[in-house]
């Protein structure tokens, strides 16, 4: 909601001595948040009124003129112009040297065909104006001023730009603040200044009886709480006066003519939308507020033909709709230059009905936006009286005596008990009852004894907490003392699971992975994309009852497709190397249960020039070490159709299967639009948390030296390094501290179908230095076990 401060100061509450910054800060603290504010003259600088002293033809041009302009600064300045409508004695806008025009246009002196020009003469358009703002001007040519001004006057003052427009963010529960009157009431309360109220005064007296000329019926009583109408005769359509046009323009409304401008002015001032009908197009002088019927159409004021659906609220005469109630009038009742009699409509419509119609027709307007907020039904009568008062003030017509006022649903007066103790307890303050009453008085909320009489324009006040809010914001939230919580308080902090998740994220980031977040609801097609077998239990996913669409209709049972989709998007954006991770929930249905299991899975995804299977294996090993779990076992996985059959391994810890990692199958990668190699892992993070070892303790440095022995054994190609390592550890006993693979050889000297694997064994005792006999005994035991269990012989 926009508020121009000149209108506020001149009509309602004088805050002219309050700087803009103080005004917006005070209003925000008092509960009406200011989004932005701007000076209207910010873009128009060093432009003044000038009088044309003389005008001579340019010696080097047949269409340019050399003008001497009095700008109120002593000697006239010379300006060259090509305009043909300028004459001696004219008052014109002059953009002087080093001036600025709207849109960031900078004007400086220069030469035109050899003659010095110290600026330029301006048209309406160059000043950011239109003929709607100053109807007497011409569209193409210099603006010849008819305003009450003199040479040297700032053009901003002449056109009304010496003003500040403040844009408020109004909450939907405060429909009263969608008006200048409502914001003025808030400003008066915030600054504790007197509010000037004005009750419209209408002289009336136009010829005729209103009851004989106009009749109103409201069959749709449930959708029209109140309908108020007055009639104006002998209308004189003309431009509105300057002060009214300026106020409309400052609030973002384009002036049109006096009658239309009056309805817009009252809507801004009171927050009550109004409409003016040309009486001659109201068939039989009868207005009917009803629901639309099948097959009805209406051409609205914007020239569009609207096909109405049954049930839409319309304003009609006896034969046709003439307007969409609360949204826009019909073209068949538009105010024209030859309009003689006008019917002013001021009504209160059902907000839900107006919103549904506006959405269905795609034509949300300023009026519909206000009706949606359920504005005060008691506004209709003062608003229509204000419109008629302005008609008389502007000399725009003769107002008839009498008002048609159809009342269908007027709310009963409401009261709330004033409870100072409860309010102070809620706010944590010690405000006296007298001060509370004073704050409410400033907001024009009357209090009689201990009873608060809620005004009709404050539907948001329904209980003690609402009254406490009013008291608190005028007392000043920044003045409320800081206090500790009352009652027992619990100590905040992370749970153990949250700490482990944070540690997991930190470990992933230290390995070069960046976090992503993806939706838990996915498309059923993902199972085919990752080549999941038809009989897989993972296809048994929970369906969403109200999905956004088929692409988001089930809860995921596997998180890898979400990762692959993000990798595919990065690949499509030509990101050459990507490393991503996510701690993602999956949803696994439980037989006979309504709710599923919701374990978290750690998903890793990467591609790029230096990524391969063994690098990811090392990263997983580093991650598991950082998570303080026992050493993992890696076994070849050849039956997972999502992964490459020769570059995939399962990860298990202590017999618990955590998941799988490796290169994504080329067919799966291609289904995501990726031709290169992708490496990914999906591990059961929830299961991993149950495998945590006790906290690490300090182990002193060894006192005795270690002994290393290297062995190379030849074994069948099918024997894995993991099997060899496990056998060595089992046979090495307590003296064997570590086993490290350092070479695998295939080639000359090794039979086909076999390989040579070389290991470094580190031996150490805690109580002595090992002898050769000790070391030889361990090596002999290891070699014997390798040959017996795996048929691996010393090379």
PDB file of C-alpha atoms in Angstrom, residues 290-541:
ATOM      1  CA  UNK A 290     -27.106 -11.752  -8.769  1.00  0.00           C
ATOM      2  CA  UNK A 291     -25.174 -14.841  -9.766  1.00  0.00           C
ATOM      3  CA  UNK A 292     -24.339 -15.223 -13.447  1.00  0.00           C
ATOM      4  CA  UNK A 293     -26.372 -17.588 -15.574  1.00  0.00           C
ATOM      5  CA  UNK A 294     -25.130 -20.230 -18.071  1.00  0.00           C
ATOM      6  CA  UNK A 295     -23.935 -18.785 -21.380  1.00  0.00           C
ATOM      7  CA  UNK A 296     -23.624 -15.159 -20.238  1.00  0.00           C
ATOM      8  CA  UNK A 297     -20.741 -13.051 -21.532  1.00  0.00           C
ATOM      9  CA  UNK A 298     -19.531  -9.579 -20.593  1.00  0.00           C
ATOM     10  CA  UNK A 299     -17.109  -7.201 -22.291  1.00  0.00           C
ATOM     11  CA  UNK A 300     -15.204  -5.551 -19.454  1.00  0.00           C
ATOM     12  CA  UNK A 301     -13.692  -2.068 -19.392  1.00  0.00           C
ATOM     13  CA  UNK A 302     -10.352  -3.427 -20.629  1.00  0.00           C
ATOM     14  CA  UNK A 303     -12.033  -4.488 -23.887  1.00  0.00           C
ATOM     15  CA  UNK A 304     -11.844  -8.231 -23.258  1.00  0.00           C
ATOM     16  CA  UNK A 305     -14.847 -10.488 -23.729  1.00  0.00           C
ATOM     17  CA  UNK A 306     -15.340 -12.588 -20.594  1.00  0.00           C
ATOM     18  CA  UNK A 307     -17.279 -15.849 -20.676  1.00  0.00           C
ATOM     19  CA  UNK A 308     -18.934 -16.189 -17.283  1.00  0.00           C
ATOM     20  CA  UNK A 309     -19.480 -19.467 -15.496  1.00  0.00           C
ATOM     21  CA  UNK A 310     -22.639 -19.997 -13.455  1.00  0.00           C
ATOM     22  CA  UNK A 311     -22.367 -18.666  -9.909  1.00  0.00           C
ATOM     23  CA  UNK A 312     -20.100 -15.678 -10.555  1.00  0.00           C
ATOM     24  CA  UNK A 313     -21.398 -12.536  -8.853  1.00  0.00           C
ATOM     25  CA  UNK A 314     -22.402  -9.847 -11.356  1.00  0.00           C
ATOM     26  CA  UNK A 315     -24.056  -6.439 -11.394  1.00  0.00           C
ATOM     27  CA  UNK A 316     -26.847  -6.581 -13.969  1.00  0.00           C
ATOM     28  CA  UNK A 317     -29.890  -4.745 -15.219  1.00  0.00           C
ATOM     29  CA  UNK A 318     -33.070  -6.509 -16.219  1.00  0.00           C
ATOM     30  CA  UNK A 319     -31.574  -7.884 -19.442  1.00  0.00           C
ATOM     31  CA  UNK A 320     -27.795  -8.234 -19.164  1.00  0.00           C
ATOM     32  CA  UNK A 321     -24.720  -8.080 -16.889  1.00  0.00           C
ATOM     33  CA  UNK A 322     -23.183  -4.600 -16.733  1.00  0.00           C
ATOM     34  CA  UNK A 323     -20.269  -5.370 -14.439  1.00  0.00           C
ATOM     35  CA  UNK A 324     -18.296  -8.043 -12.568  1.00  0.00           C
ATOM     36  CA  UNK A 325     -19.052  -7.382  -8.911  1.00  0.00           C
ATOM     37  CA  UNK A 326     -15.989  -6.174  -7.036  1.00  0.00           C
ATOM     38  CA  UNK A 327     -13.656  -6.664 -10.002  1.00  0.00           C
ATOM     39  CA  UNK A 328     -14.355  -4.504 -13.062  1.00  0.00           C
ATOM     40  CA  UNK A 329     -17.214  -2.719 -14.750  1.00  0.00           C
ATOM     41  CA  UNK A 330     -18.611  -3.572 -18.134  1.00  0.00           C
ATOM     42  CA  UNK A 331     -17.823  -1.688 -21.274  1.00  0.00           C
ATOM     43  CA  UNK A 332     -21.573  -1.323 -21.844  1.00  0.00           C
ATOM     44  CA  UNK A 333     -21.881   1.044 -18.855  1.00  0.00           C
ATOM     45  CA  UNK A 334     -18.624   2.978 -19.173  1.00  0.00           C
ATOM     46  CA  UNK A 335     -18.506   6.705 -18.400  1.00  0.00           C
ATOM     47  CA  UNK A 336     -18.231   8.575 -21.715  1.00  0.00           C
ATOM     48  CA  UNK A 337     -17.692  12.216 -22.648  1.00  0.00           C
ATOM     49  CA  UNK A 338     -21.434  12.614 -23.258  1.00  0.00           C
ATOM     50  CA  UNK A 339     -22.532  10.910 -20.033  1.00  0.00           C
ATOM     51  CA  UNK A 340     -25.286  12.901 -18.306  1.00  0.00           C
ATOM     52  CA  UNK A 341     -26.436  10.837 -15.305  1.00  0.00           C
ATOM     53  CA  UNK A 342     -24.179   8.610 -13.171  1.00  0.00           C
ATOM     54  CA  UNK A 343     -24.942   5.965 -10.556  1.00  0.00           C
ATOM     55  CA  UNK A 344     -22.265   5.606  -7.872  1.00  0.00           C
ATOM     56  CA  UNK A 345     -22.010   2.072  -6.475  1.00  0.00           C
ATOM     57  CA  UNK A 346     -20.414   1.403  -3.088  1.00  0.00           C
ATOM     58  CA  UNK A 347     -20.891  -2.196  -1.957  1.00  0.00           C
ATOM     59  CA  UNK A 348     -19.449  -4.908   0.253  1.00  0.00           C
ATOM     60  CA  UNK A 349     -19.071  -8.292  -1.447  1.00  0.00           C
ATOM     61  CA  UNK A 350     -18.039 -11.721  -0.181  1.00  0.00           C
ATOM     62  CA  UNK A 351     -14.246 -11.859  -0.397  1.00  0.00           C
ATOM     63  CA  UNK A 352     -14.019 -15.563  -1.220  1.00  0.00           C
ATOM     64  CA  UNK A 353     -16.483 -15.229  -4.116  1.00  0.00           C
ATOM     65  CA  UNK A 354     -14.595 -12.243  -5.544  1.00  0.00           C
ATOM     66  CA  UNK A 355     -11.255 -14.046  -5.320  1.00  0.00           C
ATOM     67  CA  UNK A 356     -12.581 -17.183  -7.013  1.00  0.00           C
ATOM     68  CA  UNK A 357     -14.090 -15.184  -9.882  1.00  0.00           C
ATOM     69  CA  UNK A 358     -10.936 -13.099 -10.338  1.00  0.00           C
ATOM     70  CA  UNK A 359      -8.763 -16.219 -10.461  1.00  0.00           C
ATOM     71  CA  UNK A 360     -11.116 -18.008 -12.845  1.00  0.00           C
ATOM     72  CA  UNK A 361     -11.094 -15.078 -15.272  1.00  0.00           C
ATOM     73  CA  UNK A 362      -7.424 -14.180 -14.749  1.00  0.00           C
ATOM     74  CA  UNK A 363      -8.157 -10.539 -13.999  1.00  0.00           C
ATOM     75  CA  UNK A 364      -7.174  -9.642 -10.429  1.00  0.00           C
ATOM     76  CA  UNK A 365      -7.667  -5.889  -9.932  1.00  0.00           C
ATOM     77  CA  UNK A 366      -7.017  -3.327  -7.202  1.00  0.00           C
ATOM     78  CA  UNK A 367     -10.686  -3.544  -6.201  1.00  0.00           C
ATOM     79  CA  UNK A 368     -10.759  -7.349  -6.057  1.00  0.00           C
ATOM     80  CA  UNK A 369      -7.582  -7.331  -3.978  1.00  0.00           C
ATOM     81  CA  UNK A 370      -9.285  -5.152  -1.361  1.00  0.00           C
ATOM     82  CA  UNK A 371     -12.520  -7.155  -1.302  1.00  0.00           C
ATOM     83  CA  UNK A 372     -10.502 -10.342  -0.754  1.00  0.00           C
ATOM     84  CA  UNK A 373      -9.397  -8.915   2.617  1.00  0.00           C
ATOM     85  CA  UNK A 374     -13.057  -8.662   3.828  1.00  0.00           C
ATOM     86  CA  UNK A 375     -13.238  -4.905   4.275  1.00  0.00           C
ATOM     87  CA  UNK A 376     -15.559  -3.134   6.723  1.00  0.00           C
ATOM     88  CA  UNK A 377     -19.203  -3.248   5.506  1.00  0.00           C
ATOM     89  CA  UNK A 378     -19.895   0.033   7.336  1.00  0.00           C
ATOM     90  CA  UNK A 379     -17.621   1.848   4.877  1.00  0.00           C
ATOM     91  CA  UNK A 380     -20.043   1.823   1.957  1.00  0.00           C
ATOM     92  CA  UNK A 381     -22.204   4.761   3.058  1.00  0.00           C
ATOM     93  CA  UNK A 382     -19.454   7.252   4.034  1.00  0.00           C
ATOM     94  CA  UNK A 383     -17.534   6.298   0.882  1.00  0.00           C
ATOM     95  CA  UNK A 384     -20.440   7.037  -1.469  1.00  0.00           C
ATOM     96  CA  UNK A 385     -21.153  10.266   0.422  1.00  0.00           C
ATOM     97  CA  UNK A 386     -17.494  11.263   0.042  1.00  0.00           C
ATOM     98  CA  UNK A 387     -17.714  10.628  -3.690  1.00  0.00           C
ATOM     99  CA  UNK A 388     -20.793  12.817  -3.974  1.00  0.00           C
ATOM    100  CA  UNK A 389     -19.135  15.526  -1.874  1.00  0.00           C
ATOM    101  CA  UNK A 390     -16.204  15.529  -4.316  1.00  0.00           C
ATOM    102  CA  UNK A 391     -18.608  15.752  -7.257  1.00  0.00           C
ATOM    103  CA  UNK A 392     -20.012  18.950  -5.770  1.00  0.00           C
ATOM    104  CA  UNK A 393     -16.563  20.239  -4.814  1.00  0.00           C
ATOM    105  CA  UNK A 394     -15.271  19.751  -8.378  1.00  0.00           C
ATOM    106  CA  UNK A 395     -18.445  21.065  -9.986  1.00  0.00           C
ATOM    107  CA  UNK A 396     -18.800  17.762 -11.809  1.00  0.00           C
ATOM    108  CA  UNK A 397     -22.562  17.386 -11.445  1.00  0.00           C
ATOM    109  CA  UNK A 398     -25.651  17.719  -9.261  1.00  0.00           C
ATOM    110  CA  UNK A 399     -26.237  15.146  -6.533  1.00  0.00           C
ATOM    111  CA  UNK A 400     -29.731  13.834  -5.939  1.00  0.00           C
ATOM    112  CA  UNK A 401     -31.150  13.610  -2.460  1.00  0.00           C
ATOM    113  CA  UNK A 402     -31.515  10.185  -0.919  1.00  0.00           C
ATOM    114  CA  UNK A 403     -29.503   6.983  -0.737  1.00  0.00           C
ATOM    115  CA  UNK A 404     -30.363   3.415  -1.684  1.00  0.00           C
ATOM    116  CA  UNK A 405     -28.848   1.227   1.015  1.00  0.00           C
ATOM    117  CA  UNK A 406     -29.525  -2.529   1.001  1.00  0.00           C
ATOM    118  CA  UNK A 407     -28.389  -4.176   4.253  1.00  0.00           C
ATOM    119  CA  UNK A 408     -28.054  -7.965   4.243  1.00  0.00           C
ATOM    120  CA  UNK A 409     -25.453  -8.762   6.902  1.00  0.00           C
ATOM    121  CA  UNK A 410     -24.154  -6.076   9.217  1.00  0.00           C
ATOM    122  CA  UNK A 411     -21.878  -7.449  11.967  1.00  0.00           C
ATOM    123  CA  UNK A 412     -22.944  -7.052  15.565  1.00  0.00           C
ATOM    124  CA  UNK A 413     -20.781  -4.804  17.770  1.00  0.00           C
ATOM    125  CA  UNK A 414     -18.091  -6.761  19.588  1.00  0.00           C
ATOM    126  CA  UNK A 415     -16.494  -6.187  22.980  1.00  0.00           C
ATOM    127  CA  UNK A 416     -13.351  -7.531  24.652  1.00  0.00           C
ATOM    128  CA  UNK A 417     -12.560  -7.291  28.333  1.00  0.00           C
ATOM    129  CA  UNK A 418      -9.488  -5.225  29.186  1.00  0.00           C
ATOM    130  CA  UNK A 419      -7.253  -7.445  31.366  1.00  0.00           C
ATOM    131  CA  UNK A 420      -4.133  -5.438  32.354  1.00  0.00           C
ATOM    132  CA  UNK A 421      -2.602  -8.191  34.505  1.00  0.00           C
ATOM    133  CA  UNK A 422      -2.826 -10.813  31.758  1.00  0.00           C
ATOM    134  CA  UNK A 423      -1.484  -8.356  29.179  1.00  0.00           C
ATOM    135  CA  UNK A 424       1.516  -7.499  31.358  1.00  0.00           C
ATOM    136  CA  UNK A 425       2.137 -11.172  32.060  1.00  0.00           C
ATOM    137  CA  UNK A 426       2.115 -11.917  28.343  1.00  0.00           C
ATOM    138  CA  UNK A 427       4.348  -8.983  27.400  1.00  0.00           C
ATOM    139  CA  UNK A 428       6.671  -9.170  30.416  1.00  0.00           C
ATOM    140  CA  UNK A 429       5.972  -5.516  31.216  1.00  0.00           C
ATOM    141  CA  UNK A 430       4.539  -3.396  34.029  1.00  0.00           C
ATOM    142  CA  UNK A 431       2.325  -1.009  32.042  1.00  0.00           C
ATOM    143  CA  UNK A 432      -0.396   0.734  33.998  1.00  0.00           C
ATOM    144  CA  UNK A 433      -4.042   0.330  33.065  1.00  0.00           C
ATOM    145  CA  UNK A 434      -4.262   4.065  32.363  1.00  0.00           C
ATOM    146  CA  UNK A 435      -1.423   3.834  29.845  1.00  0.00           C
ATOM    147  CA  UNK A 436      -3.059   0.868  28.153  1.00  0.00           C
ATOM    148  CA  UNK A 437      -6.298   2.826  27.789  1.00  0.00           C
ATOM    149  CA  UNK A 438      -4.325   5.751  26.381  1.00  0.00           C
ATOM    150  CA  UNK A 439      -2.604   3.562  23.773  1.00  0.00           C
ATOM    151  CA  UNK A 440      -5.972   2.188  22.674  1.00  0.00           C
ATOM    152  CA  UNK A 441      -7.439   5.720  22.552  1.00  0.00           C
ATOM    153  CA  UNK A 442      -4.630   6.788  20.221  1.00  0.00           C
ATOM    154  CA  UNK A 443      -5.631   3.898  17.950  1.00  0.00           C
ATOM    155  CA  UNK A 444      -9.276   5.081  18.155  1.00  0.00           C
ATOM    156  CA  UNK A 445     -10.321   1.926  20.003  1.00  0.00           C
ATOM    157  CA  UNK A 446     -12.788   3.106  22.679  1.00  0.00           C
ATOM    158  CA  UNK A 447     -12.665   1.722  26.229  1.00  0.00           C
ATOM    159  CA  UNK A 448     -15.561   2.063  28.658  1.00  0.00           C
ATOM    160  CA  UNK A 449     -14.646   0.894  32.123  1.00  0.00           C
ATOM    161  CA  UNK A 450     -13.015  -2.502  31.565  1.00  0.00           C
ATOM    162  CA  UNK A 451     -14.786  -3.110  28.273  1.00  0.00           C
ATOM    163  CA  UNK A 452     -13.159  -2.509  24.901  1.00  0.00           C
ATOM    164  CA  UNK A 453     -15.570  -1.704  22.063  1.00  0.00           C
ATOM    165  CA  UNK A 454     -13.969  -3.150  18.922  1.00  0.00           C
ATOM    166  CA  UNK A 455     -14.416  -0.860  15.892  1.00  0.00           C
ATOM    167  CA  UNK A 456     -15.963  -2.464  12.805  1.00  0.00           C
ATOM    168  CA  UNK A 457     -12.806  -1.726  10.830  1.00  0.00           C
ATOM    169  CA  UNK A 458     -10.644  -3.871  13.162  1.00  0.00           C
ATOM    170  CA  UNK A 459     -11.689  -7.497  12.454  1.00  0.00           C
ATOM    171  CA  UNK A 460      -8.289  -8.675  13.687  1.00  0.00           C
ATOM    172  CA  UNK A 461      -9.111  -7.871  17.335  1.00  0.00           C
ATOM    173  CA  UNK A 462     -10.766 -10.986  18.753  1.00  0.00           C
ATOM    174  CA  UNK A 463      -9.081 -11.717  22.094  1.00  0.00           C
ATOM    175  CA  UNK A 464      -6.749 -10.629  24.858  1.00  0.00           C
ATOM    176  CA  UNK A 465      -3.600 -11.452  22.886  1.00  0.00           C
ATOM    177  CA  UNK A 466      -4.667  -9.080  20.112  1.00  0.00           C
ATOM    178  CA  UNK A 467      -5.160  -6.254  22.600  1.00  0.00           C
ATOM    179  CA  UNK A 468      -1.759  -7.061  24.114  1.00  0.00           C
ATOM    180  CA  UNK A 469      -0.222  -6.670  20.656  1.00  0.00           C
ATOM    181  CA  UNK A 470      -1.782  -3.215  20.252  1.00  0.00           C
ATOM    182  CA  UNK A 471      -0.507  -2.167  23.669  1.00  0.00           C
ATOM    183  CA  UNK A 472       2.922  -3.648  23.064  1.00  0.00           C
ATOM    184  CA  UNK A 473       3.545  -1.998  19.698  1.00  0.00           C
ATOM    185  CA  UNK A 474       2.620   1.483  20.974  1.00  0.00           C
ATOM    186  CA  UNK A 475       4.554   0.963  24.197  1.00  0.00           C
ATOM    187  CA  UNK A 476       7.436   0.005  21.899  1.00  0.00           C
ATOM    188  CA  UNK A 477       8.723  -3.522  21.502  1.00  0.00           C
ATOM    189  CA  UNK A 478      12.230  -2.137  21.916  1.00  0.00           C
ATOM    190  CA  UNK A 479      11.196  -0.787  25.342  1.00  0.00           C
ATOM    191  CA  UNK A 480      10.103  -4.180  26.675  1.00  0.00           C
ATOM    192  CA  UNK A 481      12.784  -5.327  29.160  1.00  0.00           C
ATOM    193  CA  UNK A 482      14.740  -8.507  28.500  1.00  0.00           C
ATOM    194  CA  UNK A 483      13.806 -11.248  30.958  1.00  0.00           C
ATOM    195  CA  UNK A 484      14.649 -14.901  31.391  1.00  0.00           C
ATOM    196  CA  UNK A 485      12.191 -17.659  30.568  1.00  0.00           C
ATOM    197  CA  UNK A 486       9.784 -18.534  33.328  1.00  0.00           C
ATOM    198  CA  UNK A 487       9.469 -22.134  34.458  1.00  0.00           C
ATOM    199  CA  UNK A 488      11.743 -25.070  33.778  1.00  0.00           C
ATOM    200  CA  UNK A 489      13.981 -24.713  30.772  1.00  0.00           C
ATOM    201  CA  UNK A 490      15.808 -27.446  28.954  1.00  0.00           C
ATOM    202  CA  UNK A 491      19.345 -27.100  27.735  1.00  0.00           C
ATOM    203  CA  UNK A 492      19.588 -26.846  23.969  1.00  0.00           C
ATOM    204  CA  UNK A 493      22.142 -28.520  21.772  1.00  0.00           C
ATOM    205  CA  UNK A 494      22.624 -31.227  19.179  1.00  0.00           C
ATOM    206  CA  UNK A 495      21.491 -34.787  19.733  1.00  0.00           C
ATOM    207  CA  UNK A 496      24.036 -37.549  19.280  1.00  0.00           C
ATOM    208  CA  UNK A 497      22.542 -38.442  15.894  1.00  0.00           C
ATOM    209  CA  UNK A 498      22.760 -34.801  14.790  1.00  0.00           C
ATOM    210  CA  UNK A 499      26.389 -34.632  15.898  1.00  0.00           C
ATOM    211  CA  UNK A 500      27.214 -37.730  13.861  1.00  0.00           C
ATOM    212  CA  UNK A 501      25.413 -36.287  10.826  1.00  0.00           C
ATOM    213  CA  UNK A 502      27.423 -33.098  11.173  1.00  0.00           C
ATOM    214  CA  UNK A 503      30.624 -35.128  11.422  1.00  0.00           C
ATOM    215  CA  UNK A 504      29.640 -37.113   8.319  1.00  0.00           C
ATOM    216  CA  UNK A 505      29.017 -33.912   6.380  1.00  0.00           C
ATOM    217  CA  UNK A 506      32.327 -32.457   7.496  1.00  0.00           C
ATOM    218  CA  UNK A 507      34.164 -35.638   6.429  1.00  0.00           C
ATOM    219  CA  UNK A 508      32.505 -35.597   2.998  1.00  0.00           C
ATOM    220  CA  UNK A 509      33.394 -31.955   2.481  1.00  0.00           C
ATOM    221  CA  UNK A 510      37.000 -32.625   3.538  1.00  0.00           C
ATOM    222  CA  UNK A 511      37.139 -35.262   0.782  1.00  0.00           C
ATOM    223  CA  UNK A 512      36.103 -32.647  -1.762  1.00  0.00           C
ATOM    224  CA  UNK A 513      32.366 -33.392  -1.974  1.00  0.00           C
ATOM    225  CA  UNK A 514      29.704 -30.661  -1.986  1.00  0.00           C
ATOM    226  CA  UNK A 515      26.307 -31.192  -0.350  1.00  0.00           C
ATOM    227  CA  UNK A 516      23.033 -31.330  -2.271  1.00  0.00           C
ATOM    228  CA  UNK A 517      19.414 -31.593  -1.137  1.00  0.00           C
ATOM    229  CA  UNK A 518      16.821 -33.360  -3.267  1.00  0.00           C
ATOM    230  CA  UNK A 519      13.102 -34.077  -2.988  1.00  0.00           C
ATOM    231  CA  UNK A 520      11.931 -37.272  -1.303  1.00  0.00           C
ATOM    232  CA  UNK A 521       9.097 -37.732  -3.795  1.00  0.00           C
ATOM    233  CA  UNK A 522      10.075 -39.066  -7.203  1.00  0.00           C
ATOM    234  CA  UNK A 523       8.721 -40.636 -10.376  1.00  0.00           C
ATOM    235  CA  UNK A 524       8.049 -44.395 -10.676  1.00  0.00           C
ATOM    236  CA  UNK A 525      10.152 -44.297 -13.858  1.00  0.00           C
ATOM    237  CA  UNK A 526      13.364 -44.038 -11.824  1.00  0.00           C
ATOM    238  CA  UNK A 527      13.285 -47.796 -11.216  1.00  0.00           C
ATOM    239  CA  UNK A 528      13.527 -48.457 -14.940  1.00  0.00           C
ATOM    240  CA  UNK A 529      16.225 -45.803 -15.322  1.00  0.00           C
ATOM    241  CA  UNK A 530      18.501 -47.614 -12.855  1.00  0.00           C
ATOM    242  CA  UNK A 531      17.580 -51.037 -14.313  1.00  0.00           C
ATOM    243  CA  UNK A 532      15.983 -52.300 -11.105  1.00  0.00           C
ATOM    244  CA  UNK A 533      14.583 -55.844 -11.583  1.00  0.00           C
ATOM    245  CA  UNK A 534      10.820 -56.148 -11.873  1.00  0.00           C
ATOM    246  CA  UNK A 535      10.664 -58.411  -8.813  1.00  0.00           C
ATOM    247  CA  UNK A 536      12.743 -56.085  -6.602  1.00  0.00           C
ATOM    248  CA  UNK A 537      11.116 -55.167  -3.285  1.00  0.00           C
ATOM    249  CA  UNK A 538      12.363 -51.605  -3.763  1.00  0.00           C
ATOM    250  CA  UNK A 539       9.694 -51.099  -6.437  1.00  0.00           C
ATOM    251  CA  UNK A 540       7.064 -51.395  -3.695  1.00  0.00           C
ATOM    252  CA  UNK A 541       7.025 -47.663  -2.958  1.00  0.00           C
TER     253      UNK A 541
END
